[in-house]
Tab-separated table of C-alpha atoms in Angstrom:
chain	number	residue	atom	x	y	z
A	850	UNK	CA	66.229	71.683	41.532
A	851	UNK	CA	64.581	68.087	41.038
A	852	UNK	CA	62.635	67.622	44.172
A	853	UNK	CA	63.844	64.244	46.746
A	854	UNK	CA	61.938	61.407	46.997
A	855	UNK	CA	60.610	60.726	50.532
A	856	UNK	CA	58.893	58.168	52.159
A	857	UNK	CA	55.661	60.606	51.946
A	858	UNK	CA	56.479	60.789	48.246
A	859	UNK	CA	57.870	63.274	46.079
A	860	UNK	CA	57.694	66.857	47.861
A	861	UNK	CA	56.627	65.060	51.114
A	862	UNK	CA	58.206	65.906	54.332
A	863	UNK	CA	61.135	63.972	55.064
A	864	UNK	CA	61.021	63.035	58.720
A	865	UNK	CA	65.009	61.745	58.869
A	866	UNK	CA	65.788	65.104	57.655
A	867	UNK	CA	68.874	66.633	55.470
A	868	UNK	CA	71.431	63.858	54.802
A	869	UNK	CA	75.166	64.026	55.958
A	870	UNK	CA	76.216	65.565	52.079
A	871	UNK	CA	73.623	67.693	51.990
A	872	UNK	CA	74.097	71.476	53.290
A	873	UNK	CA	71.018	73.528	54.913
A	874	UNK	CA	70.428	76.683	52.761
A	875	UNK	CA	69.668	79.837	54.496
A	876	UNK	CA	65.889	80.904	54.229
A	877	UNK	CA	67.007	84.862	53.251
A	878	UNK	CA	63.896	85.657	55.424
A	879	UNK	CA	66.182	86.940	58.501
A	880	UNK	CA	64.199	84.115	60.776
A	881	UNK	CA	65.060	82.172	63.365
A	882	UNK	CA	67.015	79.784	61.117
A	883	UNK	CA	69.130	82.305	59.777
A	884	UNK	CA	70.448	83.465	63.329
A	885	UNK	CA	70.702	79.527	64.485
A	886	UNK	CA	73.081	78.954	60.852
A	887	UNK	CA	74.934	82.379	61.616
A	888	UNK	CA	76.007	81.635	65.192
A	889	UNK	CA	77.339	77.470	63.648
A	890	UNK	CA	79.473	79.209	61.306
A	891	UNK	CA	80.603	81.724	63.523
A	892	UNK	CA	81.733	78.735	65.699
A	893	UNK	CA	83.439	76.854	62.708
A	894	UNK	CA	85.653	79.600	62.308
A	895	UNK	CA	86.911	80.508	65.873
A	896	UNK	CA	90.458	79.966	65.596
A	897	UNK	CA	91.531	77.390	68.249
A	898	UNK	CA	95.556	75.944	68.310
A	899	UNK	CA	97.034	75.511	64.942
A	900	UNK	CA	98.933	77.128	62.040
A	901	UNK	CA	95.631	79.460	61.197
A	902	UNK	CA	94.613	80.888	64.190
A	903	UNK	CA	95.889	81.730	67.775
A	904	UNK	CA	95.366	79.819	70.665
A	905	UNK	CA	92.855	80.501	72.593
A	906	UNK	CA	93.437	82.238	76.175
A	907	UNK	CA	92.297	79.726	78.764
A	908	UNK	CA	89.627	81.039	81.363
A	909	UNK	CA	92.042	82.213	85.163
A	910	UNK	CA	90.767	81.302	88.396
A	911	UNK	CA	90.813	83.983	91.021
A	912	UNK	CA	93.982	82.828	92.523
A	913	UNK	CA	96.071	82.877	88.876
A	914	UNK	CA	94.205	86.057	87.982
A	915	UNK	CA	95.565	87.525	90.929
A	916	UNK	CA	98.928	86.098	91.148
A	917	UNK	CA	98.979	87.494	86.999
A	918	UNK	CA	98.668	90.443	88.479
A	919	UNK	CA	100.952	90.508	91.005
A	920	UNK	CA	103.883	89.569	88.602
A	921	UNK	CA	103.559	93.138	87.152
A	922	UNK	CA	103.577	95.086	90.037
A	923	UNK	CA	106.449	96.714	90.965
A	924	UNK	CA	104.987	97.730	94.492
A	925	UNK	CA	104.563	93.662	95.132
A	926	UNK	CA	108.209	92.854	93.746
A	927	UNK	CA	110.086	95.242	95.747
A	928	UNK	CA	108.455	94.362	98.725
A	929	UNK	CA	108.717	90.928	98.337
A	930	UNK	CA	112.507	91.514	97.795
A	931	UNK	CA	112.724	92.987	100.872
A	932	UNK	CA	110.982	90.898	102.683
A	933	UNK	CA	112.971	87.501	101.486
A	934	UNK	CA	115.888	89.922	102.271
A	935	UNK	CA	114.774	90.411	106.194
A	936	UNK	CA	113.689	86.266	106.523
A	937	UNK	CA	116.769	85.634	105.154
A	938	UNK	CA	118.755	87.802	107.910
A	939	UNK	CA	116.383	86.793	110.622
A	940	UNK	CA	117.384	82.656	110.039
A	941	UNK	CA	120.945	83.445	108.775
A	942	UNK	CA	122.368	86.697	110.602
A	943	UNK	CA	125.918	85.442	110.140
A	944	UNK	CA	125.298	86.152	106.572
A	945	UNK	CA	126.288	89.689	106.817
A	946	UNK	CA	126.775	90.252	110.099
A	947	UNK	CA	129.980	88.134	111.876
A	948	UNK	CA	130.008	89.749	115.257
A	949	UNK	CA	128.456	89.338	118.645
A	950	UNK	CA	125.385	91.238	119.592
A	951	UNK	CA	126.128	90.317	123.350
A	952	UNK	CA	129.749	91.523	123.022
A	953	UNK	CA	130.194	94.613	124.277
A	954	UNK	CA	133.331	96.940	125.103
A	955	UNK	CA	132.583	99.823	127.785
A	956	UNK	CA	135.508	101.802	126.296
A	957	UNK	CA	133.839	102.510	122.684
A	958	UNK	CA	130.512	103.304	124.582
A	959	UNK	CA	129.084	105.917	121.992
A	960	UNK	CA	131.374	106.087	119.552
A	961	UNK	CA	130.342	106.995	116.128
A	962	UNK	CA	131.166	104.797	112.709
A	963	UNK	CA	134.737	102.749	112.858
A	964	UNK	CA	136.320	100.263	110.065
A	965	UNK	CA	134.566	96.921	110.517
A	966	UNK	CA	131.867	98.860	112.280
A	967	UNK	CA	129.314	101.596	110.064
A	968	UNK	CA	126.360	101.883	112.691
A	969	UNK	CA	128.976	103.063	115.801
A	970	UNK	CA	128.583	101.653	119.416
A	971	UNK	CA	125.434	101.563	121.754
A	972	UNK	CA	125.671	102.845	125.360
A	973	UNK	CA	126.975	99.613	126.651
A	974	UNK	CA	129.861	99.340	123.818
A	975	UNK	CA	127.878	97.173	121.660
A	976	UNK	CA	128.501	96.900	117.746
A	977	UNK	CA	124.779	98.883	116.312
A	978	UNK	CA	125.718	97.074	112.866
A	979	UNK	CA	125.152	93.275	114.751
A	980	UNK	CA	122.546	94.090	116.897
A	981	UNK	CA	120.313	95.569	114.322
A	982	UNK	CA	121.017	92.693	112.096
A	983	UNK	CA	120.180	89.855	114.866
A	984	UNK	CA	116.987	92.345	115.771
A	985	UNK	CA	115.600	91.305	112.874
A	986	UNK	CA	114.959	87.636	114.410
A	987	UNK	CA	113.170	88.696	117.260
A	988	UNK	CA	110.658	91.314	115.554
A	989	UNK	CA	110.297	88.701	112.394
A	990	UNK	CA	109.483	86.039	114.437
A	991	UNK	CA	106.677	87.506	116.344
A	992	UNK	CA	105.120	89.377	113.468
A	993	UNK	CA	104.894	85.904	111.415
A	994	UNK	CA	103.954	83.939	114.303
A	995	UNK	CA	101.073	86.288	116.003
A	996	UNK	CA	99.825	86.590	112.477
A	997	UNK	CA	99.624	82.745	111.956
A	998	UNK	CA	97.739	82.188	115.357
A	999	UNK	CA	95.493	85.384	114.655
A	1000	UNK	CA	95.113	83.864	111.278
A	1001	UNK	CA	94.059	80.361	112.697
A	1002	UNK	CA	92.108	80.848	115.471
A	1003	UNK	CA	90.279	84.312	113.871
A	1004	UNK	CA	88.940	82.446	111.112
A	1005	UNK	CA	88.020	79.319	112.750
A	1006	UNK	CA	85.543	80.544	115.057
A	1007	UNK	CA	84.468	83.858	112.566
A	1008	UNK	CA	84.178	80.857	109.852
A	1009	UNK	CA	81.498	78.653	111.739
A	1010	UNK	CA	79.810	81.441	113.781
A	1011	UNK	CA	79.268	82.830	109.597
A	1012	UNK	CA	78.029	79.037	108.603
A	1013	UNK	CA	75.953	78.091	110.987
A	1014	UNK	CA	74.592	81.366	112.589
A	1015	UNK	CA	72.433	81.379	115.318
A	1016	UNK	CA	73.102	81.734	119.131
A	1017	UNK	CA	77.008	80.606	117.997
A	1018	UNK	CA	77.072	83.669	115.882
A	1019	UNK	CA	75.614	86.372	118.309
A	1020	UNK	CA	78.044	84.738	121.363
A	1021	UNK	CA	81.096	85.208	118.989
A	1022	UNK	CA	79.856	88.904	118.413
A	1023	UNK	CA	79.706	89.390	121.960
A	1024	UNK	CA	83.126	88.118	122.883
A	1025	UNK	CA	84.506	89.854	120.190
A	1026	UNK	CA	83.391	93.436	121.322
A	1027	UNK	CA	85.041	92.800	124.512
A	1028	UNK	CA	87.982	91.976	123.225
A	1029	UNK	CA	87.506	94.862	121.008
A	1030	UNK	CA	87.192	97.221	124.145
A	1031	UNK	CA	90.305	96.466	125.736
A	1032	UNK	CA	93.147	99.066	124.838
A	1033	UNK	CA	96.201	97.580	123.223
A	1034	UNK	CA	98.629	99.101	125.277
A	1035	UNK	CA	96.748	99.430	128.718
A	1036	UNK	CA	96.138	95.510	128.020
A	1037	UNK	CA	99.830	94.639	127.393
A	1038	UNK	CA	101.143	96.684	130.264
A	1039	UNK	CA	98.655	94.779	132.531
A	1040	UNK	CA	99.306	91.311	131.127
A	1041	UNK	CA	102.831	91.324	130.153
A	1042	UNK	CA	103.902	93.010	133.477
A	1043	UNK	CA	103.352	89.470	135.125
A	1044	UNK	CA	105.312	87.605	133.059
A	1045	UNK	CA	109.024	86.713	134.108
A	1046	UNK	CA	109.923	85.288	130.753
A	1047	UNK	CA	112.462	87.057	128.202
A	1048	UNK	CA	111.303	84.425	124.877
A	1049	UNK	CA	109.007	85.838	122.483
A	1050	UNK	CA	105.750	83.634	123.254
A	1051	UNK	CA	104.815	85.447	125.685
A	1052	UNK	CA	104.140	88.885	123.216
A	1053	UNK	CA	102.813	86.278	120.725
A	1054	UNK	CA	100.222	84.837	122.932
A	1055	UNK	CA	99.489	88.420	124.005
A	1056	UNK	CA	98.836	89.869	120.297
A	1057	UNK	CA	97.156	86.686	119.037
A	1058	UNK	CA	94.057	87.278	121.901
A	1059	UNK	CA	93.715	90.462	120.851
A	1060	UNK	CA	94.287	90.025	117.264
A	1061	UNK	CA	92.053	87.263	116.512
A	1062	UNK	CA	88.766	89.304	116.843
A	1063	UNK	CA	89.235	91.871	113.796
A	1064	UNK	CA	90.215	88.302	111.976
A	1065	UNK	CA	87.099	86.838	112.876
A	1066	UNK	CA	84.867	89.331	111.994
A	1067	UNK	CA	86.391	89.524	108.055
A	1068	UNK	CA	86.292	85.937	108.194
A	1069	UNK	CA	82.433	85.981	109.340
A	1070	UNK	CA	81.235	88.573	106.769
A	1071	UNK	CA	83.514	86.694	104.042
A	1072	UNK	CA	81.687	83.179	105.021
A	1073	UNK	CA	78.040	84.559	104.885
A	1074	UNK	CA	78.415	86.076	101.558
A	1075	UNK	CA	80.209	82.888	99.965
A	1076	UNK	CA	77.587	81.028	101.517
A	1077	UNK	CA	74.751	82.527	99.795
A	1078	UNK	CA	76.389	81.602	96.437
A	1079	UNK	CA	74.056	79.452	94.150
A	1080	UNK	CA	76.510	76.698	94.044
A	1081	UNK	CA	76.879	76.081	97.993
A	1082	UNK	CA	73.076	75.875	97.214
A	1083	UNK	CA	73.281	73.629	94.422
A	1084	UNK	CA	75.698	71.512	97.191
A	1085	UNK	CA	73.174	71.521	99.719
A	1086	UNK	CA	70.316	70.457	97.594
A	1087	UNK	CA	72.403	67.216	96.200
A	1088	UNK	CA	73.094	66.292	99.652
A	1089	UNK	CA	76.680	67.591	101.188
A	1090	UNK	CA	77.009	67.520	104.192
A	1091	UNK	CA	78.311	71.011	106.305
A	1092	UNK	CA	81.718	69.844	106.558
A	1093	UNK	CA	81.910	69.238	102.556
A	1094	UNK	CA	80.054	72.697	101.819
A	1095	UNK	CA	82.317	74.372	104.553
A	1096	UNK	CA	85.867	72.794	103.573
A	1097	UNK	CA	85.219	72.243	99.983
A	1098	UNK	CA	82.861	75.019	98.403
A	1099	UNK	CA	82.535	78.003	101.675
A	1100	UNK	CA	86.415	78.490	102.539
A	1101	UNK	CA	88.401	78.380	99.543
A	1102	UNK	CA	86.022	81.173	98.280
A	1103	UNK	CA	86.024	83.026	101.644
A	1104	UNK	CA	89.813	83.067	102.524
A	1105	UNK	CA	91.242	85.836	100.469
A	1106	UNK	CA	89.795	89.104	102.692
A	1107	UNK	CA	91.157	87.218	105.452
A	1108	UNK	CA	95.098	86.969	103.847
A	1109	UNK	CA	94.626	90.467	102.811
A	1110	UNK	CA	93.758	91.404	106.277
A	1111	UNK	CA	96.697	89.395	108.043
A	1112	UNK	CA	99.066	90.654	105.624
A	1113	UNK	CA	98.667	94.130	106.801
A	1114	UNK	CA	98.338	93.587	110.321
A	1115	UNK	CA	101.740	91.158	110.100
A	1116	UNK	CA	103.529	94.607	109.951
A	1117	UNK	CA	101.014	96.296	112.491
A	1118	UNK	CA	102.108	93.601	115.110
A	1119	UNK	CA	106.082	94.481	114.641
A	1120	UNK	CA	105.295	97.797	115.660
A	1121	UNK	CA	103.194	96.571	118.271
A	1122	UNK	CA	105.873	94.376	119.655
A	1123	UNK	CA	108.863	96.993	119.477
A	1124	UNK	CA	106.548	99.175	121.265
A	1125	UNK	CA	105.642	96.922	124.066
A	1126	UNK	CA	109.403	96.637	123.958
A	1127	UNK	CA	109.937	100.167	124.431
A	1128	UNK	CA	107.631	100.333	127.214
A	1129	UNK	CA	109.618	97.475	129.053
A	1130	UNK	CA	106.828	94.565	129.057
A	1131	UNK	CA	107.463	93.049	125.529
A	1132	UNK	CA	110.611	91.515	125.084
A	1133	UNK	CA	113.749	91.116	127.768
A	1134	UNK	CA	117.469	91.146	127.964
A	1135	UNK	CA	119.320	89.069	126.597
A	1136	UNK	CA	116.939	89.028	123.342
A	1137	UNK	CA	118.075	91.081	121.144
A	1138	UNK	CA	115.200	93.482	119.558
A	1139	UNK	CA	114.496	96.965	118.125
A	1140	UNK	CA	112.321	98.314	120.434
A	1141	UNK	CA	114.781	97.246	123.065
A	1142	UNK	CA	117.408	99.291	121.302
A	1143	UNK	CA	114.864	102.121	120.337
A	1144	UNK	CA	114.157	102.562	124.247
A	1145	UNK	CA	118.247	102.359	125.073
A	1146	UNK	CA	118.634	104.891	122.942
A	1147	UNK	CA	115.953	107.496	123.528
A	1148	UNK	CA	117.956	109.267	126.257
A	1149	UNK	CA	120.660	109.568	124.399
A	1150	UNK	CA	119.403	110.814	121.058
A	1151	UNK	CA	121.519	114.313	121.484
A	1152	UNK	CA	124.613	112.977	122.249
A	1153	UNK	CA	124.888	109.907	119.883
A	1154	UNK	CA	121.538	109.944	117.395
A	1155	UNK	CA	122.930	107.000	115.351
A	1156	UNK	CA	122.289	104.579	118.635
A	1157	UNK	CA	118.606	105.502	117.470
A	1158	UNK	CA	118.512	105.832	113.807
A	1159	UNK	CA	119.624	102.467	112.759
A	1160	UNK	CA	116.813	100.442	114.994
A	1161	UNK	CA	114.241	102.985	113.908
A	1162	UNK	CA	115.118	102.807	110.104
A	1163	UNK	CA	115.095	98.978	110.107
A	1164	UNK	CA	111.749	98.821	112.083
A	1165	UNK	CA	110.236	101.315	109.553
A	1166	UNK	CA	111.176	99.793	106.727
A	1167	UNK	CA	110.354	96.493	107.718
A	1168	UNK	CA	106.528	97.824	108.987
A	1169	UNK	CA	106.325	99.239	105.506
A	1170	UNK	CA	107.349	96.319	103.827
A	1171	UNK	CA	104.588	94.366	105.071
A	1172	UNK	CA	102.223	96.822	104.343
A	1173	UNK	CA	102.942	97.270	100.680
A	1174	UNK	CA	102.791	93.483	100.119
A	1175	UNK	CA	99.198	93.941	101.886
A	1176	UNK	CA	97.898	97.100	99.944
A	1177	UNK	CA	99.588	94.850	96.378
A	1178	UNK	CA	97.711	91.283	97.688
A	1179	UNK	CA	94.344	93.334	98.305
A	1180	UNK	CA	94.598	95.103	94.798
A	1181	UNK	CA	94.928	91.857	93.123
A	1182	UNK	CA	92.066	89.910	94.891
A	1183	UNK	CA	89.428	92.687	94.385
A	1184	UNK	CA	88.638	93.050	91.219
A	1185	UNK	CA	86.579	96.350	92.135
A	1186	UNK	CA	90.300	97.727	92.338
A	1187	UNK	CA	92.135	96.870	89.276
């Protein structure tokens, strides 16, 4: 091969080096060069969109990754089903449902299942079908919006106690394990027994101050790790300031332990309401609930059982509902567990 003239001459060392036409040779000594040449053609032929080769898979976030996981589980989809089913009957009971729950007839008091009415009739005469339908409202409404004020307030404070640390961290901590040492029950017997009113925001405001803690702490220990990550450093360093780094870079990594926890506990607060119900100190007359109708119906569970099993079976179900959407949501976010 004739040899290319340079501008050091012929043989010199060309400082401009190969031209555009010309192709660079592999040495065949298994150097450097050889790897560098193996590695460009290795890239020229990954197949990318087109006729010869398949498109390539686009890198998920964590949020698509998980919600490409959640499409495939069956435990997610039938809970999901039944929990659009229950919203649905808690904002629309006339949907299946076309009686009164208030509407009661003394004479029937007890009676088992009649046409136009499978559950039978409470103590008072009332339909069990329509009042277990319109309980739905009252236990559904609580359980969302405890959760949402948990939710709020929980990782609010547990958020910037974890960012900034300090004597804001260790007074949070504090506060917390009180809260923490005050029994559920023995608190709501002592704070709802004071309260006149038969709406539900009463019970709310009770379980969101002694929700919020166990919120706060996940939210805390989520916030400190994220916070440690090299690119809230990298943040830092070119100058954001602590609401950027918190809003933009901290939370959105920080927030899914906290929607796995208040997924679960959205079902954990139904029970807790039907059984401050029970007790007599959640919910009131005229507002129609479950636990209300659970505690009706406990005396009479010999003599007419189906006064109890309805209530019970809609409670349970919708308890369990909740916390097989929870279980599905954590599965998907932690990749430890897939």
């Amino acid at each position: 091969m004739p040899e290319r003239e340079t501008p050091e001459g012929p043989g010199g060392y060309d400082p401009v080096g190969p031209r555009p036409h010309e192709a660079i040779s592999p040495t065949g000594q298994g150097g450097a060069m050889d790897l560098a040449l193996e590695e460009a053609e290795s890239l020229e032929k990954t197949p990318g969109p087109g006729p010869e080769g398949a498109p390539r898979e686009r890198a998920r976030s964590l949020w698509s990754d998980a919600w490409h996981q959640l499409r495939r589980n069956p435990v997610f989809i039938l809970s999901s089903l039944l929990i659009l089913f229950l919203v649905l009957i808690a904002i629309w009971p006339q949907l299946i449902a076309s009686g009164n729950p208030l509407q009661c007839d003394l004479s029937k008091s007890q009676e088992g299942s009649a046409p136009g009415h499978p559950f039978g009739y409470d103590t008072q005469g009332c339909d069990v079908y329509t009042r277990t339908v319109y309980g739905a409202r009252a236990s559904i409404t609580v359980g969302v919006c405890a959760t949402l004020g948990a939710a709020l307030l929980g990782s609010a404070l547990g958020g910037l106690a974890g960012f900034f640390g300090g004597w804001s961290d260790s007074l949070l901590s504090r506060v917390a394990d009180i809260f923490f040492g005050i029994p559920v029950i023995l608190g709501g017997l002592v704070f709802l027994s004071v309260v006149t009113s038969t709406t539900v925001w009463p019970v709310v405001g009770f379980i969101v101050l002694l929700g919020w803690p166990q919120i706060a702490r996940i939210a805390r220990g989520s916030v400190i790790t994220a916070k440690q990550n090299d690119y809230v450093q990298a943040a830092r360093a070119l100058g954001a300031g602590n609401a950027r780094m918190l809003l933009r870079h901290v939370a959105p990594n920080a927030v899914a332990p906290v929607i796995v926890v208040a997924t679960i506990a959205l079902g954990t607060y139904i029970a807790l309401e039907a059984t401050l119900s029970f007790l007599g100190v959640g919910l009131r007359p005229p507002t129609v609930s479950w636990g209300i109708d659970i505690s009706n119906a406990a005396s009479q569970i010999r003599n007419a059982p189906h006064m109890l099993l309805y209530p019970a079976g809609a409670l349970s179900l919708t308890v369990l509902a909740f916390i097989m959407l929870g279980d599905a949501v954590r599965d998907a976010l932690d990749p430890k567990l897939r």
